[in-house]
GROMACS .gro file of C-alpha atoms in nm:
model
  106
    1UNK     CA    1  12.197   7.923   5.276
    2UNK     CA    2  12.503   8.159   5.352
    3UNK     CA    3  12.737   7.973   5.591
    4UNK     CA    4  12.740   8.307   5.875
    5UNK     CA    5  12.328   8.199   5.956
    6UNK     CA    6  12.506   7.867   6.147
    7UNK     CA    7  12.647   8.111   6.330
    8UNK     CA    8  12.293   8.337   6.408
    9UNK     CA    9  12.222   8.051   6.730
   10UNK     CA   10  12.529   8.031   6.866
   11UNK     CA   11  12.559   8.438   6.885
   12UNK     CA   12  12.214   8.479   7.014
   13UNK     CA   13  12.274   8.227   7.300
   14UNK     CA   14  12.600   8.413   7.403
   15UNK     CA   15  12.400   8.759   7.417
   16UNK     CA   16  12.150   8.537   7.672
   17UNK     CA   17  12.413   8.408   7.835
   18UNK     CA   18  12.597   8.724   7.918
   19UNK     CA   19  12.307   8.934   7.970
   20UNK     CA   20  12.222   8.671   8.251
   21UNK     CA   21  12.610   8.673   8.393
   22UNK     CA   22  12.506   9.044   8.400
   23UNK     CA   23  12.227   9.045   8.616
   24UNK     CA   24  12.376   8.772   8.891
   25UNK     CA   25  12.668   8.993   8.886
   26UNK     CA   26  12.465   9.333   8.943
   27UNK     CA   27  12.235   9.139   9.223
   28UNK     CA   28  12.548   8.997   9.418
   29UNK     CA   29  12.710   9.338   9.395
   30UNK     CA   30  12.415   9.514   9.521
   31UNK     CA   31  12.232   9.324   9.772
   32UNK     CA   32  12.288   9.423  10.121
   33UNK     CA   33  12.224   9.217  10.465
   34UNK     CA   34  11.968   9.508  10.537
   35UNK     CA   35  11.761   9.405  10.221
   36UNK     CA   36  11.764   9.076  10.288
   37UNK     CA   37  11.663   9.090  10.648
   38UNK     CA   38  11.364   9.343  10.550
   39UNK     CA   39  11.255   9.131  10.313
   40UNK     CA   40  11.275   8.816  10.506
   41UNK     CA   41  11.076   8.985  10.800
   42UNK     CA   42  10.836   9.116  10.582
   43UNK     CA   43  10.748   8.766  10.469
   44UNK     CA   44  10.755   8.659  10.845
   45UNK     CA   45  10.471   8.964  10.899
   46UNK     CA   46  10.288   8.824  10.606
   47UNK     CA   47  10.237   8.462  10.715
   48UNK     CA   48  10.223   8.488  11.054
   49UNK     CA   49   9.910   8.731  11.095
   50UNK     CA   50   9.850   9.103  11.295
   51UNK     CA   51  10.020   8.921  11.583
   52UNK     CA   52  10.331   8.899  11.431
   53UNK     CA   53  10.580   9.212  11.495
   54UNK     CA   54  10.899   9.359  11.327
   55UNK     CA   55  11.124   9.294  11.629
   56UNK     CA   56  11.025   8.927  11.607
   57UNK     CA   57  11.304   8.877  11.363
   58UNK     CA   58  11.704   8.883  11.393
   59UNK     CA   59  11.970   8.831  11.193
   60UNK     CA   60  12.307   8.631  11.231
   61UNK     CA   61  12.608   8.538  10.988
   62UNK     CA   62  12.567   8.169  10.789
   63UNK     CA   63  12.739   7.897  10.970
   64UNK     CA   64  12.768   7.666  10.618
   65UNK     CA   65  12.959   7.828  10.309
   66UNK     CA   66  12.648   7.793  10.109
   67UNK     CA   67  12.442   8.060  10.400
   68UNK     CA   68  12.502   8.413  10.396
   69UNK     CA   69  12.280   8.517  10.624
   70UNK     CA   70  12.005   8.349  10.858
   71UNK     CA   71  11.688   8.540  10.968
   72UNK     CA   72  11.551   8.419  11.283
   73UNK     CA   73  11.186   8.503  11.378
   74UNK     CA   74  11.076   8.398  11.675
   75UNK     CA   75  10.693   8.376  11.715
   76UNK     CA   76  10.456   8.422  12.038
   77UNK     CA   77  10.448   8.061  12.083
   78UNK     CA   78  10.851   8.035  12.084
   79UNK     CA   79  10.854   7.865  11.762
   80UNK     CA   80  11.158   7.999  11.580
   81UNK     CA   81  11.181   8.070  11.223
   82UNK     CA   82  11.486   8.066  11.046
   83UNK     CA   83  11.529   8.158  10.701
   84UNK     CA   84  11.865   8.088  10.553
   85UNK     CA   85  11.977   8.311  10.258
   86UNK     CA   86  12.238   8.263  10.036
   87UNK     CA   87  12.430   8.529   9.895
   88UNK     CA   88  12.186   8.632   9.607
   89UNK     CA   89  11.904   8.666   9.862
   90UNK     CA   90  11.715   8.327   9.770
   91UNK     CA   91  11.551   8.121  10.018
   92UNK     CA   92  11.790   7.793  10.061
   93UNK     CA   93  11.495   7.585  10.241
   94UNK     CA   94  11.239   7.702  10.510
   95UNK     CA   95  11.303   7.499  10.899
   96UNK     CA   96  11.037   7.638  11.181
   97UNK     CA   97  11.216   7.526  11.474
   98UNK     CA   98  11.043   7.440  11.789
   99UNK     CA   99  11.346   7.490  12.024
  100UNK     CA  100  11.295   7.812  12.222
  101UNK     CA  101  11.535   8.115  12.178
  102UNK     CA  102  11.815   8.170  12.369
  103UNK     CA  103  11.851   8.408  12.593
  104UNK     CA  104  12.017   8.745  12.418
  105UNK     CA  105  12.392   8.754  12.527
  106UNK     CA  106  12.482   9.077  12.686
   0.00000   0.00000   0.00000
């Protein structure tokens, strides 16, 4: 066996491995808060029934380094939603809070 087919795995797992570098760079570049809170609120419409409206949901910086963004939904029973995000627009976990929204600062 020629010596340059050891070589065959290693290359093909670099091509992987930058094509993947490639597309997390390309998403992180991309992605904009406006994305992330439509999608977020578009889940929110989806589980939450007819009831459930658009202006339900807000948006406010990440308080931890790991949180880009946090979409808050707040429901017609005052059970708040919020959906942290991190910076590649994946769901970091999912808290329904029961504490009731706070009144918007003006």
């Amino acid at each position: 066996m020629p010596r340059w087919l050891w070589f065959m795995p290693l290359g093909a797992l670099m091509v992987v491995l930058a094509a993947w570098g490639f597309r997390l760079g390309w998403i992180a570049a991309t992605i904009t808060e406006t994305d992330v809170i439509d999608a977020y609120t578009v889940r929110y419409l989806e589980t939450q029934g007819p009831e459930a409206r658009p202006t339900d949901c807000s948006a406010q910086p990440g308080q931890d380094a790991a949180v880009w963004i946090v979409v808050s939904c707040v429901t017609r029973s005052a059970e708040r939603i919020d959906y942290p995000v991190d910076r590649m627009g994946r769901l970091l976990h999912l808290s329904p809070s029961a504490v009731p929204p706070e009144a918007p600062q003006t």
